[in-house]
Tab-separated table of C-alpha atoms in Angstrom:
chain	number	residue	atom	x	y	z
A	1	MET	CA	-0.022	0.184	-0.024
A	2	THR	CA	1.274	3.415	-1.024
A	3	HIS	CA	-1.725	5.503	-0.522
A	4	LYS	CA	-3.168	6.682	2.292
A	5	VAL	CA	-6.925	4.790	3.302
A	6	ARG	CA	-9.113	6.400	6.179
A	7	LEU	CA	-10.922	3.719	7.360
A	8	ILE	CA	-13.984	4.192	9.530
A	9	LEU	CA	-15.647	1.293	11.546
A	10	ALA	CA	-18.847	1.118	12.655
A	11	ARG	CA	-20.735	-0.764	14.903
A	12	HIS	CA	-24.291	-1.924	14.112
A	13	GLY	CA	-27.304	-0.333	15.815
A	14	GLN	CA	-28.863	-2.187	19.200
A	15	THR	CA	-30.666	-5.280	18.885
A	16	ASP	CA	-33.167	-6.487	21.837
A	17	TRP	CA	-30.085	-9.005	23.005
A	18	ASN	CA	-27.680	-6.309	23.728
A	19	ALA	CA	-30.564	-4.596	25.374
A	20	GLN	CA	-30.572	-7.980	27.194
A	21	ARG	CA	-26.796	-8.515	27.416
A	22	ARG	CA	-26.997	-11.356	25.632
A	23	PHE	CA	-24.227	-12.925	23.448
A	24	GLN	CA	-25.408	-13.017	20.092
A	25	GLY	CA	-21.842	-13.948	18.421
A	26	LYS	CA	-23.161	-15.329	14.741
A	27	THR	CA	-26.591	-15.727	15.509
A	28	ASP	CA	-28.774	-13.523	13.137
A	29	VAL	CA	-30.455	-10.912	15.480
A	30	PRO	CA	-32.195	-7.833	14.145
A	31	LEU	CA	-32.380	-4.208	15.116
A	32	ASN	CA	-34.737	-3.129	17.627
A	33	GLU	CA	-36.325	-0.098	17.599
A	34	ALA	CA	-33.752	1.477	19.395
A	35	GLY	CA	-31.479	0.096	17.184
A	36	LEU	CA	-33.081	1.385	13.965
A	37	ASN	CA	-33.335	4.822	15.410
A	38	GLU	CA	-29.341	4.753	16.200
A	39	ALA	CA	-28.745	3.646	12.941
A	40	LYS	CA	-30.378	6.530	11.612
A	41	ALA	CA	-28.798	9.206	13.639
A	42	LEU	CA	-25.335	7.448	12.851
A	43	ALA	CA	-26.216	7.766	8.761
A	44	GLU	CA	-27.298	11.617	9.472
A	45	ARG	CA	-24.056	11.757	11.061
A	46	LEU	CA	-22.248	10.369	8.019
A	47	LYS	CA	-24.280	11.855	5.165
A	48	ASN	CA	-21.747	13.818	4.040
A	49	TRP	CA	-18.364	11.976	4.588
A	50	PRO	CA	-16.900	11.075	1.357
A	51	PHE	CA	-16.781	6.806	1.586
A	52	ASP	CA	-15.828	5.701	-1.971
A	53	VAL	CA	-17.208	2.165	-0.670
A	54	ILE	CA	-18.880	0.333	2.347
A	55	TYR	CA	-18.085	-3.142	3.412
A	56	ALA	CA	-20.583	-4.969	5.987
A	57	SER	CA	-21.270	-7.801	7.737
A	58	PRO	CA	-24.220	-9.885	6.395
A	59	LEU	CA	-25.619	-10.319	9.397
A	60	SER	CA	-29.020	-8.288	9.303
A	61	ARG	CA	-28.341	-5.784	12.252
A	62	ALA	CA	-24.865	-4.973	10.954
A	63	LEU	CA	-25.876	-4.947	6.859
A	64	LYS	CA	-29.371	-2.831	7.938
A	65	THR	CA	-27.302	-0.657	9.734
A	66	ALA	CA	-25.049	-0.333	6.368
A	67	GLN	CA	-28.132	0.047	4.375
A	68	ILE	CA	-29.666	3.071	6.340
A	69	ILE	CA	-26.420	4.931	5.869
A	70	SER	CA	-26.098	4.051	2.490
A	71	GLU	CA	-29.180	5.653	1.424
A	72	VAL	CA	-28.419	8.723	2.940
A	73	ASN	CA	-24.983	9.184	2.045
A	74	VAL	CA	-24.462	11.599	-0.801
A	75	ASN	CA	-20.825	9.913	-2.115
A	76	SER	CA	-20.793	6.028	-1.240
A	77	GLY	CA	-20.769	3.573	-3.897
A	78	SER	CA	-22.536	-0.157	-3.575
A	79	ILE	CA	-22.214	-2.238	-0.382
A	80	LYS	CA	-19.578	-4.665	-0.572
A	81	VAL	CA	-21.314	-7.685	1.950
A	82	CYS	CA	-18.299	-9.754	3.434
A	83	ASN	CA	-18.838	-12.763	5.456
A	84	GLU	CA	-15.096	-12.505	7.069
A	85	LEU	CA	-17.175	-9.559	8.692
A	86	GLU	CA	-19.413	-12.051	10.769
A	87	GLU	CA	-18.944	-11.406	14.449
A	88	MET	CA	-17.035	-14.086	16.223
A	89	GLY	CA	-18.707	-17.049	17.312
A	90	PHE	CA	-19.524	-17.769	20.673
A	91	GLY	CA	-20.506	-21.335	20.448
A	92	ILE	CA	-22.901	-22.658	23.171
A	93	TRP	CA	-22.582	-19.021	25.156
A	94	GLU	CA	-25.135	-17.692	22.243
A	95	GLU	CA	-28.499	-16.777	23.266
A	96	LEU	CA	-27.404	-16.634	26.831
A	97	SER	CA	-27.084	-13.574	29.000
A	98	ILE	CA	-23.570	-12.966	30.836
A	99	HIS	CA	-25.649	-13.616	33.895
A	100	GLU	CA	-26.496	-17.168	32.612
A	101	VAL	CA	-23.092	-17.726	31.267
A	102	ILE	CA	-21.686	-16.764	34.887
A	103	LYS	CA	-23.608	-18.981	36.743
A	104	ASN	CA	-23.486	-21.996	34.360
A	105	PHE	CA	-19.987	-22.064	33.008
A	106	PRO	CA	-18.206	-20.766	36.681
A	107	GLY	CA	-15.006	-18.956	36.116
A	108	GLN	CA	-15.338	-18.989	32.157
A	109	TYR	CA	-16.813	-15.541	31.676
A	110	GLU	CA	-14.093	-13.897	34.141
A	111	ALA	CA	-11.307	-15.934	32.009
A	112	TRP	CA	-12.715	-14.919	28.963
A	113	LYS	CA	-12.988	-11.426	29.930
A	114	ASP	CA	-9.683	-11.036	31.309
A	115	ASP	CA	-7.971	-12.320	28.261
A	116	PRO	CA	-10.079	-13.636	25.220
A	117	SER	CA	-6.913	-14.873	23.544
A	118	LYS	CA	-6.477	-17.751	26.249
A	119	MET	CA	-10.474	-18.557	26.957
A	120	ILE	CA	-12.599	-19.551	24.371
A	121	PRO	CA	-16.153	-19.984	24.690
A	122	PRO	CA	-16.916	-24.048	23.906
A	123	GLY	CA	-17.687	-24.360	20.566
A	124	GLY	CA	-16.893	-20.895	19.756
A	125	GLU	CA	-13.823	-19.043	17.968
A	126	SER	CA	-10.622	-17.577	19.611
A	127	PHE	CA	-9.808	-14.015	19.215
A	128	LYS	CA	-6.741	-15.038	17.100
A	129	GLU	CA	-9.083	-16.689	14.354
A	130	ILE	CA	-10.988	-13.843	14.079
A	131	ILE	CA	-7.826	-11.642	13.303
A	132	GLY	CA	-7.009	-14.507	10.613
A	133	ARG	CA	-10.486	-14.176	9.064
A	134	VAL	CA	-10.820	-10.795	8.779
A	135	LYS	CA	-7.071	-10.326	7.564
A	136	PRO	CA	-7.998	-10.894	3.419
A	137	VAL	CA	-10.578	-8.182	4.137
A	138	LEU	CA	-8.149	-5.742	5.454
A	139	GLU	CA	-5.199	-6.813	2.435
A	140	ASP	CA	-8.355	-5.914	-0.134
A	141	ILE	CA	-9.456	-2.336	1.528
A	142	LEU	CA	-5.523	-1.474	2.246
A	143	ASN	CA	-4.620	-2.673	-1.540
A	144	GLY	CA	-7.367	-1.353	-3.569
A	145	GLN	CA	-8.056	1.748	-5.086
A	146	ASN	CA	-10.205	3.293	-2.800
A	147	ARG	CA	-9.066	5.973	-0.314
A	148	GLU	CA	-12.483	6.365	1.948
A	149	VAL	CA	-13.772	3.441	3.588
A	150	LEU	CA	-16.591	2.578	5.561
A	151	VAL	CA	-16.882	-0.820	7.220
A	152	VAL	CA	-19.913	-1.879	9.415
A	153	ALA	CA	-19.516	-4.443	11.857
A	154	HIS	CA	-19.856	-5.926	15.411
A	155	GLY	CA	-17.840	-5.460	18.489
A	156	GLY	CA	-15.385	-8.372	17.960
A	157	VAL	CA	-14.747	-8.092	14.564
A	158	ILE	CA	-14.000	-4.172	14.810
A	159	ARG	CA	-11.694	-5.097	17.853
A	160	ALA	CA	-9.964	-7.892	15.984
A	161	ILE	CA	-9.335	-5.007	13.055
A	162	VAL	CA	-7.967	-2.424	14.825
A	163	ALA	CA	-5.714	-4.482	17.218
A	164	SER	CA	-4.110	-6.334	14.058
A	165	LEU	CA	-3.435	-2.997	12.277
A	166	LEU	CA	-2.442	-1.208	15.526
A	167	GLY	CA	-0.533	-4.608	16.775
A	168	LEU	CA	-2.378	-4.348	20.329
A	169	SER	CA	-2.964	-6.864	22.512
A	170	PRO	CA	-6.249	-9.282	22.814
A	171	SER	CA	-6.681	-8.545	26.532
A	172	GLY	CA	-6.070	-4.721	25.709
A	173	ILE	CA	-8.432	-3.931	22.875
A	174	TRP	CA	-11.538	-5.832	24.592
A	175	HIS	CA	-11.082	-3.403	27.658
A	176	MET	CA	-12.012	-0.504	25.242
A	177	ARG	CA	-15.746	0.283	25.252
A	178	LEU	CA	-17.618	0.342	22.061
A	179	ASP	CA	-21.359	1.386	21.770
A	180	ASN	CA	-23.922	0.538	19.055
A	181	CYS	CA	-23.263	2.879	16.538
A	182	GLY	CA	-20.369	3.712	17.685
A	183	LEU	CA	-17.314	4.933	15.292
A	184	VAL	CA	-13.934	4.247	15.035
A	185	GLY	CA	-11.673	6.157	12.875
A	186	LEU	CA	-8.029	5.155	11.413
A	187	VAL	CA	-5.404	6.396	8.704
A	188	CYS	CA	-3.534	3.490	6.815
A	189	LYS	CA	-0.110	4.345	5.132
A	190	ASP	CA	2.881	2.554	4.015
A	191	GLU	CA	2.245	-0.608	6.128
A	192	GLN	CA	1.510	1.906	9.378
A	193	ALA	CA	-1.900	2.741	10.772
A	194	SER	CA	-2.774	5.601	13.376
A	195	LEU	CA	-5.414	5.808	15.579
A	196	LEU	CA	-7.414	8.937	14.958
A	197	PHE	CA	-10.473	8.047	17.232
A	198	TRP	CA	-12.287	5.307	19.059
A	199	ASN	CA	-16.212	5.443	20.073
A	200	ASP	CA	-17.043	8.584	18.536
A	201	ALA	CA	-20.879	8.254	19.371
A	202	LEU	CA	-21.829	12.156	19.775
A	203	HIS	CA	-24.316	11.557	17.214
A	204	LEU	CA	-26.295	9.469	19.759
A	205	HIS	CA	-26.305	12.383	22.479
A	206	VAL	CA	-27.411	15.452	20.793
A	207	PRO	CA	-30.838	16.748	19.095
A	208	PHE	CA	-31.208	15.032	15.533
A	209	GLU	CA	-31.253	18.504	13.868
A	210	LEU	CA	-27.721	19.194	15.384
A	211	ILE	CA	-26.052	15.990	14.341
A	212	ASP	CA	-24.552	17.278	10.783
A	213	LYS	CA	-23.125	20.285	12.433
A	214	LEU	CA	-20.991	17.613	14.327
A	215	PRO	CA	-17.489	17.575	12.807
A	216	ILE	CA	-16.008	15.649	9.844
A	217	ILE	CA	-12.894	14.323	11.185
């Protein structure tokens, strides 16, 4: 890669399982009403950002968020759906709340939260596997011709992308909060990446009519 790529990563809007603090993983849970409103606020925030392309997970909570953004963005081209951007699999933890996992699998949740690179939910994916899975998508983005790229995906996948680009430890990246419809920004050039911002969610905390006054970074 010899040219500069600005890479914006967006987490999908809220689902009922997010609100209930349930592990979703690869289970295809749709946006709830709050999530649709969050996606609309995010779209308003991004409507004038000069995206050349939008990459999205095929899971409906992320793809619907991407579609809402694309419908109002004045610059974006088509949405490129990539299976590699699906959320990490949580195996038998999926559908369970955090409380249920703590109750039914003593010590496992605490070990996973402390360092997900060392604790893998039974039947789930390791963080190393997620980093390997997203690598082809990153290579496509960084070695392609697009300069302004939006990726709409999931908390685990976004953390894997950032950890891969910045060389961060799995335990460290999982201690960084990322809200529904929060934004992460990076600039990548000459095999180097720099973090511009993390979990920018101002668009969720101002009146809708003021969202387009927020800055384009």
